Coordinates of C-alpha atoms in Angstrom, one line a residue:
V383 CA -0.1 0.3 0.2
D384 CA 1.4 3.4 -1.1
I385 CA 0.8 5.6 2.4
E386 CA 0.5 8.8 0.2
D387 CA 0.5 9.8 -3.3
N388 CA 3.9 10.2 -5.2
R389 CA 3.4 10.5 -8.9
V390 CA 5.5 13.1 -10.8
F391 CA 2.5 13.4 -13.7
K392 CA -0.7 13.9 -11.3
D393 CA -3.1 13.2 -14.6
S394 CA -4.8 10.1 -13.6
A395 CA -6.4 8.7 -10.5
Y396 CA -4.8 7.7 -7.6
V397 CA -6.9 5.2 -5.7
Q398 CA -5.2 4.0 -2.5
V399 CA -6.2 0.4 -1.5
R400 CA -5.0 -0.8 1.9
V401 CA -4.5 -5.1 2.7
G402 CA -7.7 -7.1 3.2
E403 CA -9.9 -3.9 3.2
P404 CA -12.5 -3.9 0.4
Y405 CA -12.6 -1.5 -2.7
D406 CA -14.9 0.1 -5.3
I407 CA -13.7 0.8 -8.3
P408 CA -15.7 0.8 -11.4
D409 CA -14.4 -2.5 -13.8
G410 CA -12.4 -2.2 -16.6
T411 CA -10.6 1.6 -15.3
A412 CA -7.6 0.7 -14.3
D413 CA -4.1 1.1 -16.5
L414 CA -1.7 0.0 -14.2
V415 CA -1.6 -1.6 -11.2
T416 CA 1.4 -2.2 -9.0
I417 CA 1.2 -4.6 -5.8
F418 CA 4.5 -3.8 -4.6
H419 CA 5.2 -6.1 -1.5
S420 CA 2.0 -6.6 0.4
I421 CA 0.9 -9.7 -1.6
H422 CA 2.3 -11.3 1.6
H423 CA 0.6 -9.6 3.7
M424 CA -2.9 -10.5 2.2
Q425 CA -4.5 -12.6 4.6
E426 CA -7.9 -13.5 2.6
D427 CA -8.1 -15.3 -0.5
V428 CA -5.1 -13.9 -2.4
A429 CA -6.7 -15.7 -5.9
A430 CA -9.8 -14.3 -5.0
R431 CA -8.1 -10.8 -5.2
L432 CA -6.0 -11.4 -8.1
K433 CA -9.4 -11.6 -9.9
D434 CA -10.8 -8.8 -9.0
I435 CA -7.7 -6.5 -9.7
H436 CA -8.7 -8.0 -13.1
R437 CA -12.0 -6.8 -13.2
V438 CA -10.5 -3.5 -12.4
C439 CA -7.8 -3.6 -15.1
A440 CA -8.3 -1.6 -18.7
S441 CA -8.1 -3.6 -21.9
S442 CA -4.8 -5.0 -22.1
G443 CA -4.1 -3.6 -18.8
L444 CA -0.4 -3.9 -17.2
V445 CA 0.4 -5.0 -13.5
F446 CA 3.2 -5.0 -11.9
I447 CA 4.2 -6.6 -8.7
K448 CA 6.7 -6.7 -6.5
D449 CA 7.5 -9.3 -3.8
H450 CA 9.2 -11.7 -2.3
D451 CA 10.0 -15.0 -3.9
V452 CA 9.5 -17.7 -0.5
L453 CA 10.9 -21.0 -1.7
N454 CA 11.7 -22.8 1.8
S455 CA 11.3 -21.8 5.4
I456 CA 14.5 -20.7 5.1
D457 CA 13.4 -17.9 2.9
A458 CA 10.2 -16.7 4.9
S459 CA 12.2 -17.1 8.8
N460 CA 14.6 -14.4 6.7
V461 CA 11.7 -12.9 5.7
D462 CA 10.2 -13.2 9.2
F463 CA 13.4 -11.7 10.5
E464 CA 13.5 -8.2 7.9
H465 CA 9.7 -7.9 9.4
L466 CA 10.4 -8.3 12.5
V467 CA 13.0 -5.0 13.0
Y468 CA 10.5 -3.5 11.1
H469 CA 7.7 -3.6 13.8
I470 CA 10.0 -3.2 15.9
G471 CA 10.5 0.8 14.8
E472 CA 7.3 1.2 14.0
T473 CA 5.9 -0.1 17.5
N474 CA 6.0 1.3 20.9
V475 CA 8.6 -1.6 22.0
G476 CA 9.3 -1.3 26.1
D477 CA 8.5 1.6 28.1
G478 CA 5.0 0.5 28.1
G479 CA 4.1 -0.8 25.0
I480 CA 5.2 -4.3 23.6
D481 CA 7.1 -6.7 25.2
L482 CA 10.6 -7.6 23.3
T483 CA 10.7 -10.9 24.4
E484 CA 6.5 -11.5 24.4
L485 CA 7.7 -9.8 19.9
L486 CA 10.4 -11.7 19.4
D487 CA 8.6 -14.9 20.8
H488 CA 5.4 -14.6 18.8
F489 CA 6.6 -12.8 16.0
E490 CA 3.7 -14.4 14.5
D491 CA 1.1 -13.5 16.0
H492 CA 1.2 -10.1 15.5
I493 CA 1.5 -10.1 12.0
P494 CA 0.4 -13.1 10.5
M495 CA 1.9 -14.0 7.0
T496 CA 1.9 -16.2 4.1
Y497 CA 4.6 -16.4 1.7
Y498 CA 4.4 -17.8 -2.4
S499 CA 6.6 -18.6 -4.1
A500 CA 7.3 -16.1 -7.7
E501 CA 5.8 -19.3 -9.6
T502 CA 3.2 -20.4 -7.7
I503 CA 1.6 -16.2 -7.3
N504 CA 2.6 -16.6 -11.7
G505 CA 0.6 -19.5 -11.6
L506 CA -2.9 -17.5 -9.5
M507 CA -2.5 -14.5 -12.1
I508 CA -2.7 -16.8 -15.2
T509 CA -5.8 -18.6 -13.5
A510 CA -7.0 -14.3 -12.8
G511 CA -6.5 -14.0 -16.2
F512 CA -3.0 -13.0 -16.9
E513 CA 0.2 -13.2 -18.8
R514 CA 3.3 -12.4 -18.0
I515 CA 5.6 -10.6 -20.1
W516 CA 8.4 -10.0 -18.0
T517 CA 9.9 -11.3 -15.0
G518 CA 13.0 -11.0 -13.1
M519 CA 15.2 -11.4 -9.5
I520 CA 15.2 -7.5 -8.5
S521 CA 17.7 -8.7 -5.0
V522 CA 19.2 -11.6 -4.8
P523 CA 20.6 -11.9 -1.1
T524 CA 17.4 -11.4 0.2
R525 CA 15.1 -13.0 -3.6
I526 CA 12.7 -9.8 -4.1
Y527 CA 11.4 -11.0 -7.3
G528 CA 9.8 -8.4 -10.5
A529 CA 7.2 -9.5 -12.3
V530 CA 4.8 -7.6 -15.6
Y531 CA 1.7 -9.0 -16.2
R532 CA -1.1 -7.5 -19.0
K533 CA -4.1 -8.2 -19.1
I534 CA -6.1 -10.8 -21.5
E535 CA -10.0 -11.1 -22.4
F536 CA -11.8 -14.2 -21.6

């Protein structure tokens, strides 16, 4: 979720959608949808959310994805640790806030995540009605991938 509109050119609509919240975007109106580091935070039915993104995309609309390519428990543990560090920076830990030991022992209770591989998301995107036109590793050590999809009509 972008927390602010940082577009250089403001001649199109900017719609902020928060993970887990419904959105009211008319069918076929989005030329571009960006999904940056949010798929693993989706706790609802990811396949249904991607089908809804297909609904709002214009004919030949594009979807840009950037997320973690989690293939195993070691990858998941690395991503968990990254999120733990971010969460500590964003949360009142200690001094009457969240107990650090509690946070370390039960991090998954504070920020639940579901991890997917890039290929799993690719399969869900194809099922939702998109074709992948590009993919690549953006950051090899932390397994961050990027992918671009184009809407195809059923």
